Amino acid sequence: MQARVKALETLLTDKGLIDPAAIDAIVDTYETKVGPRNGAKVVAKAWSDPAFAAWLKSDATAAIASLGFAGRQGEHMRAVFNTLETHNMVVCTLCSCYPWAVLGLPPVWYKAPAYRSRAVIDPRGVLEEFGVALPEGIKIRVWDSTAELRYLVVPLRPVGTEGFSEEQLADLVTRDAMIGTGLALAPEDIR
């Protein structure tokens, strides 16, 4: 796939149809400005502000937009909160619907047929492949993202983060945790 993309980009550049600098700017936007850091800020605010968390539960699209993260594949959002009893995981079984505004570019594995089918059939097995071994008693709920509705998983807030600023909390939130294929990092994981 990478070779095909590079060949297409080279062909379009040679014909003067695209500017490589413009492509670089677009990629940089989605990797650094419109990436998982946006979602991490949303999660950190939900962890530290109960009123925002309640708003995120009732109207995720508006709550997320209030932080300046809206548009491109994030017009209709729903936040699902992990609890001690339930772990949430997101998949798009039809294609690869993904909230770009809060998570950036979708990872290659998210678009892969193997993930899209197995996440529904064997979510616990898929999570184990990602290194997430949940206790047997925890229910796993799989959400099917669509063009009409995309999901953001709010992972459990790590123990020992009382007194952390929103910025410190955001450092604990990974893209995979917001898809549900990972957990938030423990404070000792980032020091």
Coordinates of N, CA, C and O in Angstrom, one line a residue:
M1 N 0.8 -1.2 0.0 CA 0.0 0.0 0.0 C 0.9 1.3 0.0 O 0.6 2.2 -0.7
Q2 N 1.9 1.3 0.8 CA 2.8 2.4 0.9 C 3.4 2.7 -0.5 O 3.6 3.9 -0.9
A3 N 3.8 1.7 -1.2 CA 4.5 1.8 -2.5 C 3.5 2.4 -3.5 O 3.8 3.3 -4.3
R4 N 2.2 1.9 -3.4 CA 1.2 2.5 -4.3 C 0.9 3.9 -4.0 O 0.8 4.8 -5.0
V5 N 0.8 4.3 -2.7 CA 0.6 5.7 -2.4 C 1.7 6.6 -2.9 O 1.5 7.6 -3.4
K6 N 2.9 6.1 -2.6 CA 4.1 6.9 -3.1 C 4.1 7.0 -4.6 O 4.4 8.1 -5.1
A7 N 3.8 6.0 -5.3 CA 3.8 6.0 -6.8 C 2.7 7.0 -7.3 O 3.0 7.8 -8.2
L8 N 1.6 7.0 -6.6 CA 0.5 7.9 -7.0 C 0.9 9.3 -6.7 O 0.7 10.2 -7.5
E9 N 1.5 9.6 -5.5 CA 1.9 10.9 -5.2 C 3.0 11.4 -6.1 O 2.9 12.6 -6.6
T10 N 3.9 10.6 -6.5 CA 4.9 10.9 -7.5 C 4.3 11.3 -8.8 O 4.7 12.3 -9.4
L11 N 3.4 10.5 -9.3 CA 2.8 10.7 -10.6 C 2.0 12.1 -10.6 O 2.2 12.9 -11.5
L12 N 1.2 12.3 -9.5 CA 0.5 13.5 -9.4 C 1.4 14.8 -9.3 O 1.1 15.8 -9.8
T13 N 2.5 14.6 -8.6 CA 3.4 15.7 -8.4 C 4.1 16.0 -9.8 O 4.2 17.1 -10.2
D14 N 4.6 14.9 -10.5 CA 5.2 15.1 -11.8 C 4.3 15.8 -12.8 O 4.8 16.6 -13.6
K15 N 3.0 15.5 -12.7 CA 2.1 16.2 -13.6 C 1.6 17.5 -13.2 O 0.8 18.2 -13.8
G16 N 2.1 18.0 -12.0 CA 1.8 19.3 -11.5 C 0.4 19.4 -10.9 O -0.1 20.5 -10.8
L17 N -0.2 18.3 -10.6 CA -1.5 18.3 -10.0 C -1.6 18.5 -8.5 O -2.6 18.9 -8.0
I18 N -0.5 18.2 -7.8 CA -0.5 18.4 -6.4 C 0.9 19.0 -6.0 O 1.9 18.8 -6.7
D19 N 0.9 19.7 -4.9 CA 2.1 20.2 -4.3 C 2.5 19.4 -3.1 O 1.7 19.2 -2.2
P20 N 3.7 18.7 -3.2 CA 4.1 17.9 -2.0 C 4.0 18.6 -0.7 O 3.7 18.0 0.3
A21 N 4.3 19.9 -0.7 CA 4.3 20.7 0.6 C 2.8 20.7 1.1 O 2.6 20.7 2.3
A22 N 1.9 20.8 0.2 CA 0.5 20.8 0.6 C 0.1 19.4 1.3 O -0.6 19.4 2.3
I23 N 0.6 18.4 0.7 CA 0.3 17.0 1.2 C 1.0 16.9 2.6 O 0.4 16.4 3.5
D24 N 2.2 17.4 2.7 CA 2.9 17.4 4.0 C 2.1 18.1 5.0 O 2.0 17.7 6.2
A25 N 1.6 19.3 4.7 CA 0.8 20.1 5.6 C -0.4 19.4 6.1 O -0.8 19.4 7.3
I26 N -1.1 18.7 5.2 CA -2.3 18.0 5.5 C -2.0 16.8 6.5 O -2.6 16.6 7.5
V27 N -0.9 16.1 6.1 CA -0.5 15.0 7.0 C -0.1 15.5 8.4 O -0.5 14.9 9.4
D28 N 0.6 16.6 8.4 CA 1.1 17.1 9.7 C -0.1 17.6 10.5 O -0.2 17.4 11.7
T29 N -1.1 18.2 9.9 CA -2.3 18.6 10.6 C -3.0 17.4 11.3 O -3.3 17.5 12.5
Y30 N -3.2 16.3 10.6 CA -3.8 15.2 11.2 C -3.0 14.4 12.1 O -3.5 13.7 13.0
E31 N -1.7 14.5 12.0 CA -0.8 13.7 12.9 C -0.5 14.5 14.2 O -0.3 13.9 15.2
T32 N -0.4 15.9 14.1 CA 0.0 16.6 15.3 C -1.1 17.6 15.8 O -1.1 17.9 17.0
K33 N -1.9 18.1 14.9 CA -2.9 19.1 15.4 C -4.3 18.6 15.6 O -5.0 19.0 16.5
V34 N -4.7 17.7 14.8 CA -6.0 17.1 14.8 C -5.9 15.6 15.2 O -6.5 14.8 14.7
G35 N -5.0 15.3 16.0 CA -4.7 13.9 16.4 C -5.2 13.5 17.7 O -6.0 14.2 18.3
P36 N -4.7 12.4 18.2 CA -5.2 11.9 19.5 C -5.0 12.8 20.7 O -5.7 12.7 21.7
R37 N -4.1 13.8 20.6 CA -4.0 14.8 21.7 C -5.3 15.5 21.9 O -5.7 15.9 23.0
N38 N -6.1 15.8 20.8 CA -7.4 16.4 21.0 C -8.3 15.5 21.9 O -8.9 16.0 22.8
G39 N -8.4 14.3 21.5 CA -9.2 13.4 22.3 C -8.8 13.2 23.7 O -9.6 13.2 24.7
A40 N -7.4 13.2 23.9 CA -6.9 13.1 25.2 C -7.3 14.3 26.1 O -7.6 14.2 27.3
K41 N -7.4 15.5 25.5 CA -7.8 16.7 26.2 C -9.3 16.6 26.6 O -9.7 17.0 27.7
V42 N -10.1 16.0 25.7 CA -11.5 15.8 26.1 C -11.6 14.8 27.2 O -12.4 15.1 28.2
V43 N -10.9 13.7 27.2 CA -10.9 12.7 28.3 C -10.4 13.4 29.6 O -11.1 13.2 30.6
A44 N -9.3 14.1 29.5 CA -8.8 14.7 30.7 C -9.8 15.7 31.4 O -9.9 15.7 32.6
K45 N -10.5 16.4 30.5 CA -11.5 17.4 31.0 C -12.6 16.6 31.7 O -13.1 17.0 32.8
A46 N -13.0 15.5 31.1 CA -14.1 14.7 31.7 C -13.7 14.1 33.0 O -14.5 14.0 33.9
W47 N -12.4 13.7 33.1 CA -11.9 13.1 34.3 C -11.9 14.2 35.5 O -12.0 13.8 36.6
S48 N -11.6 15.4 35.1 CA -11.4 16.4 36.1 C -12.6 17.4 36.4 O -12.6 18.1 37.3
D49 N -13.6 17.3 35.5 CA -14.7 18.2 35.6 C -16.0 17.4 35.5 O -16.4 17.1 34.4
P50 N -16.7 17.1 36.6 CA -17.9 16.3 36.6 C -19.0 16.9 35.7 O -19.7 16.1 35.1
A51 N -19.1 18.2 35.7 CA -20.1 18.8 34.8 C -19.8 18.6 33.4 O -20.8 18.3 32.6
F52 N -18.6 18.7 33.0 CA -18.2 18.4 31.6 C -18.5 16.9 31.3 O -19.0 16.6 30.2
A53 N -18.1 16.0 32.2 CA -18.3 14.6 32.0 C -19.8 14.3 31.8 O -20.2 13.6 30.9
A54 N -20.7 15.0 32.5 CA -22.1 14.8 32.4 C -22.6 15.3 31.0 O -23.4 14.7 30.3
W55 N -22.1 16.4 30.6 CA -22.4 17.0 29.3 C -21.9 16.1 28.2 O -22.6 15.8 27.2
L56 N -20.7 15.5 28.4 CA -20.1 14.6 27.4 C -21.0 13.4 27.2 O -21.2 12.9 26.1
K57 N -21.5 12.9 28.3 CA -22.4 11.7 28.3 C -23.7 12.0 27.6 O -24.2 11.2 26.8
S58 N -24.2 13.2 27.8 CA -25.6 13.6 27.2 C -25.5 14.1 25.8 O -26.4 14.0 25.0
D59 N -24.4 14.9 25.5 CA -24.3 15.5 24.2 C -22.8 15.6 23.8 O -22.2 16.7 23.9
A60 N -22.2 14.5 23.4 CA -20.8 14.5 23.2 C -20.4 15.4 22.0 O -19.4 16.1 22.1
T61 N -21.2 15.5 21.0 CA -20.9 16.4 19.9 C -20.7 17.8 20.4 O -19.7 18.4 20.0
A62 N -21.6 18.3 21.1 CA -21.5 19.7 21.6 C -20.4 19.9 22.6 O -19.7 20.9 22.6
A63 N -20.2 18.9 23.5 CA -19.2 19.0 24.5 C -17.8 19.0 23.9 O -17.0 19.9 24.2
I64 N -17.6 18.2 22.9 CA -16.3 18.1 22.2 C -16.1 19.4 21.4 O -15.0 20.0 21.4
A65 N -17.2 19.8 20.7 CA -17.0 21.1 19.9 C -16.7 22.3 20.8 O -16.0 23.2 20.4
S66 N -17.2 22.3 22.1 CA -16.9 23.4 23.0 C -15.4 23.6 23.2 O -14.9 24.6 23.6
L67 N -14.7 22.5 23.0 CA -13.2 22.6 23.2 C -12.5 22.9 21.9 O -11.3 22.9 21.8
G68 N -13.3 23.1 20.8 CA -12.7 23.4 19.5 C -12.4 22.3 18.6 O -11.8 22.4 17.6
F69 N -12.9 21.1 19.0 CA -12.6 19.9 18.2 C -13.9 19.5 17.5 O -14.7 18.7 18.1
A70 N -14.1 19.9 16.3 CA -15.4 19.6 15.5 C -15.0 19.4 14.1 O -13.9 19.7 13.6
G71 N -16.0 19.0 13.3 CA -15.8 18.8 11.9 C -15.3 17.5 11.5 O -15.4 16.5 12.2
R72 N -14.8 17.4 10.3 CA -14.3 16.2 9.6 C -14.4 14.9 10.4 O -13.6 14.6 11.3
Q73 N -15.5 14.2 10.2 CA -15.8 12.9 10.7 C -16.1 13.0 12.2 O -16.1 11.9 12.9
G74 N -16.3 14.1 12.8 CA -16.7 14.3 14.2 C -17.9 15.0 14.4 O -18.2 15.5 15.5
E75 N -18.8 15.1 13.4 CA -20.0 15.8 13.5 C -21.0 15.2 14.4 O -21.8 15.9 15.0
H76 N -21.1 13.9 14.5 CA -22.0 13.2 15.4 C -21.3 12.2 16.2 O -20.9 11.2 15.8
M77 N -21.1 12.6 17.5 CA -20.3 11.8 18.4 C -21.1 11.3 19.6 O -22.0 12.0 20.0
R78 N -20.6 10.2 20.1 CA -21.1 9.7 21.4 C -20.0 9.2 22.2 O -19.1 8.5 21.7
A79 N -19.9 9.6 23.5 CA -18.9 9.2 24.4 C -19.4 8.0 25.2 O -20.5 8.1 25.7
V80 N -18.6 7.0 25.3 CA -19.0 5.8 26.1 C -17.9 5.7 27.2 O -16.7 5.8 26.9
F81 N -18.3 5.6 28.4 CA -17.4 5.6 29.6 C -17.2 4.2 30.1 O -18.1 3.5 30.4
N82 N -15.9 3.8 30.2 CA -15.6 2.6 30.9 C -15.9 2.7 32.3 O -15.7 3.8 32.9
T83 N -16.3 1.6 32.9 CA -16.5 1.5 34.4 C -15.8 0.3 34.9 O -15.2 -0.5 34.2
L84 N -15.9 0.1 36.2 CA -15.3 -1.1 36.8 C -16.0 -2.4 36.3 O -15.4 -3.4 36.4
E85 N -17.2 -2.2 35.8 CA -18.0 -3.4 35.4 C -17.9 -3.6 33.9 O -18.2 -4.7 33.4
T86 N -17.8 -2.5 33.1 CA -17.9 -2.6 31.7 C -16.7 -1.9 31.0 O -16.3 -0.8 31.3
H87 N -16.1 -2.6 30.0 CA -15.1 -2.0 29.1 C -15.7 -1.8 27.7 O -16.3 -2.8 27.2
N88 N -15.5 -0.7 27.2 CA -16.1 -0.4 25.8 C -15.0 -0.4 24.8 O -13.8 -0.1 25.0
M89 N -15.4 -0.8 23.6 CA -14.4 -1.0 22.5 C -15.2 -0.5 21.2 O -16.4 -0.8 21.0
V90 N -14.5 0.1 20.3 CA -15.1 0.6 19.1 C -14.6 -0.1 17.8 O -13.4 -0.3 17.7
V91 N -15.5 -0.3 16.9 CA -15.1 -0.9 15.6 C -16.1 -0.3 14.6 O -17.2 0.1 14.9
C92 N -15.7 -0.3 13.3 CA -16.6 0.0 12.2 C -16.6 -1.3 11.4 O -15.6 -1.6 10.7
T93 N -17.7 -2.0 11.5 CA -17.8 -3.3 10.8 C -17.9 -3.2 9.3 O -17.5 -4.1 8.6
L94 N -18.4 -2.0 8.8 CA -18.6 -1.9 7.4 C -17.4 -1.3 6.6 O -17.1 -1.7 5.5
C95 N -16.7 -0.4 7.3 CA -15.6 0.2 6.6 C -14.6 0.7 7.6 O -13.9 -0.2 8.2
S96 N -14.5 2.0 7.8 CA -13.5 2.4 8.9 C -13.9 3.8 9.4 O -13.1 4.7 9.5
C97 N -15.2 4.0 9.7 CA -15.7 5.2 10.2 C -15.0 5.5 11.5 O -14.9 4.7 12.4
Y98 N -14.5 6.8 11.6 CA -13.5 7.1 12.7 C -13.6 8.6 13.0 O -13.6 9.4 12.0
P99 N -13.6 9.0 14.2 CA -13.7 10.5 14.5 C -12.3 11.2 14.4 O -11.6 11.4 15.4
W100 N -12.0 11.6 13.2 CA -10.7 12.3 12.9 C -10.5 13.5 13.8 O -9.3 13.7 14.2
A101 N -11.5 14.3 14.1 CA -11.3 15.5 14.8 C -10.8 15.3 16.2 O -10.0 16.1 16.8
V102 N -11.1 14.1 16.8 CA -10.6 13.8 18.2 C -9.5 12.7 18.2 O -8.8 12.6 19.2
L103 N -9.4 11.9 17.2 CA -8.4 10.8 17.2 C -7.4 10.9 16.1 O -6.5 10.1 16.1
G104 N -7.5 11.8 15.2 CA -6.5 11.9 14.1 C -6.8 10.9 13.1 O -7.9 10.4 12.9
L105 N -5.7 10.5 12.4 CA -5.9 9.5 11.3 C -6.1 8.1 12.0 O -5.5 7.7 13.0
P106 N -7.0 7.3 11.4 CA -7.2 5.9 11.9 C -6.0 5.1 11.7 O -5.3 5.1 10.7
P107 N -5.7 4.2 12.7 CA -4.5 3.3 12.5 C -4.9 2.3 11.5 O -6.0 1.9 11.2
V108 N -3.8 1.7 10.8 CA -4.0 0.7 9.8 C -4.8 -0.5 10.3 O -5.8 -0.9 9.6
W109 N -4.6 -0.9 11.5 CA -5.3 -2.1 12.0 C -6.8 -1.9 12.2 O -7.6 -2.8 12.0
Y110 N -7.2 -0.6 12.4 CA -8.6 -0.3 12.6 C -9.4 -0.5 11.3 O -10.5 -0.9 11.4
K111 N -8.7 -0.3 10.2 CA -9.4 -0.5 8.9 C -9.3 -1.9 8.3 O -9.9 -2.3 7.4
A112 N -8.5 -2.8 9.0 CA -8.2 -4.1 8.5 C -9.5 -5.0 8.7 O -10.1 -5.0 9.8
P113 N -9.8 -5.8 7.7 CA -10.9 -6.7 7.8 C -10.8 -7.7 9.1 O -11.8 -8.0 9.7
A114 N -9.6 -8.1 9.4 CA -9.5 -9.0 10.5 C -9.9 -8.3 11.8 O -10.6 -8.9 12.6
Y115 N -9.5 -7.1 12.1 CA -10.0 -6.4 13.3 C -11.5 -6.1 13.2 O -12.2 -6.4 14.2
R116 N -12.0 -5.7 12.1 CA -13.4 -5.3 11.9 C -14.3 -6.5 12.2 O -15.4 -6.4 12.8
S117 N -13.9 -7.7 11.8 CA -14.7 -8.9 12.1 C -14.5 -9.5 13.4 O -15.4 -9.9 14.1
R118 N -13.2 -9.6 13.8 CA -12.9 -10.3 15.1 C -13.3 -9.5 16.3 O -13.6 -10.1 17.4
A119 N -13.3 -8.2 16.2 CA -13.7 -7.3 17.4 C -15.1 -7.6 17.8 O -15.4 -7.6 19.0
V120 N -15.9 -8.0 16.9 CA -17.3 -8.3 17.2 C -17.5 -9.7 17.7 O -18.2 -10.0 18.7
I121 N -16.8 -10.7 17.1 CA -16.9 -12.1 17.4 C -16.1 -12.5 18.7 O -16.6 -13.2 19.5
D122 N -14.9 -11.9 18.8 CA -14.1 -12.3 19.9 C -13.4 -11.1 20.5 O -12.2 -10.9 20.4
P123 N -14.2 -10.1 21.1 CA -13.5 -8.9 21.6 C -12.5 -9.2 22.7 O -11.4 -8.5 22.7
R124 N -12.7 -10.1 23.5 CA -11.7 -10.4 24.6 C -10.4 -10.9 24.0 O -9.3 -10.5 24.4
G125 N -10.5 -11.7 23.0 CA -9.3 -12.2 22.3 C -8.6 -11.1 21.6 O -7.3 -11.1 21.7
V126 N -9.3 -10.2 21.0 CA -8.6 -9.1 20.3 C -8.0 -8.2 21.3 O -6.8 -7.8 21.1
L127 N -8.6 -7.9 22.4 CA -8.0 -7.1 23.5 C -6.7 -7.7 24.0 O -5.7 -7.1 24.2
E128 N -6.8 -9.0 24.2 CA -5.5 -9.7 24.7 C -4.4 -9.6 23.7 O -3.2 -9.4 24.1
E129 N -4.7 -9.6 22.4 CA -3.7 -9.4 21.3 C -3.1 -8.0 21.4 O -1.9 -7.7 21.1
F130 N -3.9 -7.0 21.9 CA -3.4 -5.7 22.1 C -2.7 -5.5 23.5 O -2.3 -4.4 23.9
G131 N -2.6 -6.6 24.3 CA -2.0 -6.6 25.6 C -2.9 -6.2 26.7 O -2.5 -5.8 27.8
V132 N -4.2 -6.2 26.4 CA -5.2 -5.8 27.5 C -5.9 -7.1 27.9 O -6.7 -7.7 27.2
A133 N -5.6 -7.5 29.1 CA -6.2 -8.7 29.7 C -7.1 -8.3 30.8 O -6.7 -7.9 31.9
L134 N -8.4 -8.3 30.5 CA -9.4 -7.9 31.5 C -9.8 -9.0 32.4 O -9.9 -10.2 31.9
P135 N -10.1 -8.8 33.6 CA -10.7 -9.9 34.5 C -12.0 -10.5 33.8 O -12.7 -9.7 33.2
E136 N -12.2 -11.7 34.1 CA -13.4 -12.4 33.5 C -14.7 -11.7 33.8 O -15.6 -11.7 33.0
G137 N -14.8 -11.1 34.9 CA -16.1 -10.5 35.3 C -16.5 -9.3 34.6 O -17.6 -8.8 34.7
I138 N -15.5 -8.7 33.9 CA -15.8 -7.4 33.2 C -16.5 -7.7 31.9 O -16.0 -8.4 31.1
K139 N -17.6 -7.0 31.7 CA -18.3 -7.1 30.5 C -17.7 -6.2 29.4 O -17.2 -5.1 29.7
I140 N -17.6 -6.7 28.2 CA -17.0 -6.0 27.1 C -18.2 -5.6 26.1 O -18.9 -6.5 25.7
R141 N -18.3 -4.3 25.9 CA -19.4 -3.8 25.0 C -18.7 -3.3 23.8 O -17.8 -2.4 23.9
V142 N -19.1 -3.8 22.6 CA -18.5 -3.4 21.3 C -19.5 -2.4 20.7 O -20.7 -2.8 20.5
W143 N -19.0 -1.3 20.3 CA -19.8 -0.2 19.6 C -19.5 -0.2 18.1 O -18.3 -0.1 17.8
D144 N -20.5 -0.2 17.3 CA -20.2 -0.2 15.8 C -20.3 1.3 15.3 O -21.4 1.8 15.2
S145 N -19.2 1.8 15.0 CA -19.1 3.2 14.5 C -19.7 3.2 13.1 O -19.5 2.3 12.3
T146 N -20.4 4.3 12.7 CA -21.0 4.4 11.4 C -20.8 5.8 10.9 O -20.3 6.7 11.6
A147 N -21.2 6.1 9.7 CA -21.1 7.4 9.1 C -22.0 8.4 9.8 O -21.7 9.6 9.9
E148 N -23.0 7.9 10.5 CA -24.0 8.7 11.2 C -23.6 9.0 12.7 O -24.0 9.9 13.3
L149 N -22.8 8.1 13.2 CA -22.4 8.2 14.6 C -21.1 7.5 14.9 O -20.8 6.4 14.6
R150 N -20.2 8.4 15.5 CA -18.8 7.9 15.8 C -18.7 7.9 17.4 O -19.3 8.7 18.0
Y151 N -17.8 7.1 17.9 CA -17.6 6.9 19.3 C -16.3 7.3 19.8 O -15.2 7.2 19.1
L152 N -16.3 7.8 21.1 CA -15.0 8.1 21.8 C -15.2 7.3 23.1 O -16.1 7.5 23.9
V153 N -14.2 6.4 23.4 CA -14.2 5.7 24.7 C -13.5 6.6 25.7 O -12.4 7.1 25.5
V154 N -14.1 6.8 26.9 CA -13.5 7.5 28.0 C -13.0 6.4 28.9 O -13.8 5.7 29.6
P155 N -11.7 6.2 28.9 CA -11.2 5.1 29.8 C -11.3 5.4 31.3 O -11.5 6.6 31.6
L156 N -11.1 4.4 32.1 CA -11.1 4.7 33.5 C -9.9 5.6 33.9 O -8.8 5.4 33.3
R157 N -10.1 6.5 34.8 CA -9.0 7.4 35.2 C -8.1 6.5 36.1 O -8.5 5.8 37.0
P158 N -6.8 6.6 35.8 CA -5.8 5.8 36.6 C -5.8 6.2 38.0 O -5.9 7.4 38.4
V159 N -5.6 5.2 38.9 CA -5.4 5.4 40.3 C -4.1 6.2 40.5 O -3.2 6.1 39.8
G160 N -4.2 7.1 41.5 CA -3.0 7.9 41.9 C -2.9 9.2 41.1 O -1.8 9.7 41.0
T161 N -3.9 9.6 40.4 CA -3.9 10.8 39.6 C -4.6 12.0 40.3 O -4.8 13.0 39.6
E162 N -5.0 11.8 41.5 CA -5.6 12.9 42.2 C -4.7 14.1 42.3 O -3.5 13.9 42.5
G163 N -5.2 15.3 42.0 CA -4.3 16.5 42.0 C -3.6 16.7 40.7 O -2.9 17.7 40.6
F164 N -3.7 15.8 39.7 CA -3.1 16.1 38.4 C -3.9 17.2 37.7 O -5.1 17.3 37.8
S165 N -3.1 18.0 36.9 CA -3.8 19.0 36.1 C -4.4 18.3 34.9 O -4.0 17.1 34.6
E166 N -5.2 19.0 34.1 CA -5.7 18.4 32.9 C -4.6 18.1 31.9 O -4.7 17.0 31.2
E167 N -3.6 18.9 31.8 CA -2.5 18.6 30.9 C -1.8 17.3 31.4 O -1.4 16.5 30.5
Q168 N -1.5 17.1 32.7 CA -0.9 15.9 33.1 C -1.8 14.7 32.9 O -1.3 13.6 32.5
L169 N -3.1 14.8 33.1 CA -4.1 13.7 32.8 C -4.1 13.4 31.3 O -4.1 12.2 31.0
A170 N -4.0 14.4 30.5 CA -4.0 14.1 29.0 C -2.8 13.3 28.6 O -2.9 12.5 27.7
D171 N -1.7 13.5 29.3 CA -0.5 12.7 29.0 C -0.7 11.2 29.2 O 0.0 10.4 28.7
L172 N -1.7 10.8 30.0 CA -2.0 9.4 30.3 C -3.0 8.7 29.3 O -3.1 7.5 29.4
V173 N -3.5 9.6 28.4 CA -4.6 9.0 27.5 C -3.9 8.7 26.2 O -3.4 9.6 25.5
T174 N -4.1 7.5 25.7 CA -3.6 7.1 24.4 C -4.7 6.9 23.4 O -5.9 6.8 23.8
R175 N -4.3 7.0 22.1 CA -5.3 6.7 21.1 C -6.0 5.4 21.3 O -7.3 5.3 21.2
D176 N -5.3 4.4 21.6 CA -5.9 3.0 21.7 C -6.9 3.0 22.9 O -7.9 2.3 22.8
A177 N -6.6 3.7 24.0 CA -7.5 3.8 25.1 C -8.8 4.4 24.7 O -9.9 4.1 25.2
M178 N -8.8 5.4 23.8 CA -10.0 6.1 23.3 C -10.7 5.3 22.3 O -11.9 5.6 21.9
I179 N -10.1 4.2 21.8 CA -10.8 3.3 20.9 C -11.3 2.1 21.7 O -12.2 1.4 21.3
G180 N -10.6 1.8 22.8 CA -11.0 0.7 23.7 C -10.1 -0.5 23.6 O -10.3 -1.5 24.2
T181 N -9.1 -0.3 22.7 CA -8.1 -1.4 22.5 C -6.9 -1.3 23.4 O -5.9 -2.0 23.3
G182 N -7.0 -0.3 24.3 CA -5.9 -0.1 25.3 C -6.5 0.5 26.6 O -7.7 0.8 26.7
L183 N -5.7 0.7 27.5 CA -6.1 1.4 28.8 C -5.3 2.6 29.0 O -4.2 2.8 28.3
A184 N -5.8 3.5 29.8 CA -5.0 4.7 30.1 C -3.7 4.3 30.8 O -3.6 3.3 31.5
L185 N -2.7 5.1 30.6 CA -1.4 4.8 31.2 C -1.4 5.1 32.7 O -2.1 6.0 33.1
A186 N -0.6 4.4 33.5 CA -0.5 4.7 34.9 C 0.5 5.9 35.0 O 1.4 6.0 34.1
P187 N 0.5 6.7 36.0 CA 1.4 7.8 36.2 C 2.9 7.4 36.1 O 3.7 8.1 35.4
E188 N 3.2 6.2 36.6 CA 4.6 5.7 36.5 C 5.0 5.4 35.1 O 6.2 5.3 34.8
D189 N 4.1 5.2 34.2 CA 4.4 4.8 32.8 C 4.9 6.0 32.0 O 5.5 5.8 31.0
I190 N 4.7 7.2 32.5 CA 5.2 8.4 31.7 C 6.3 9.2 32.4 O 6.8 10.1 31.9
R191 N 6.7 8.7 33.6 CA 7.8 9.5 34.3 C 9.1 9.0 33.9 O 9.4 8.0 33.3

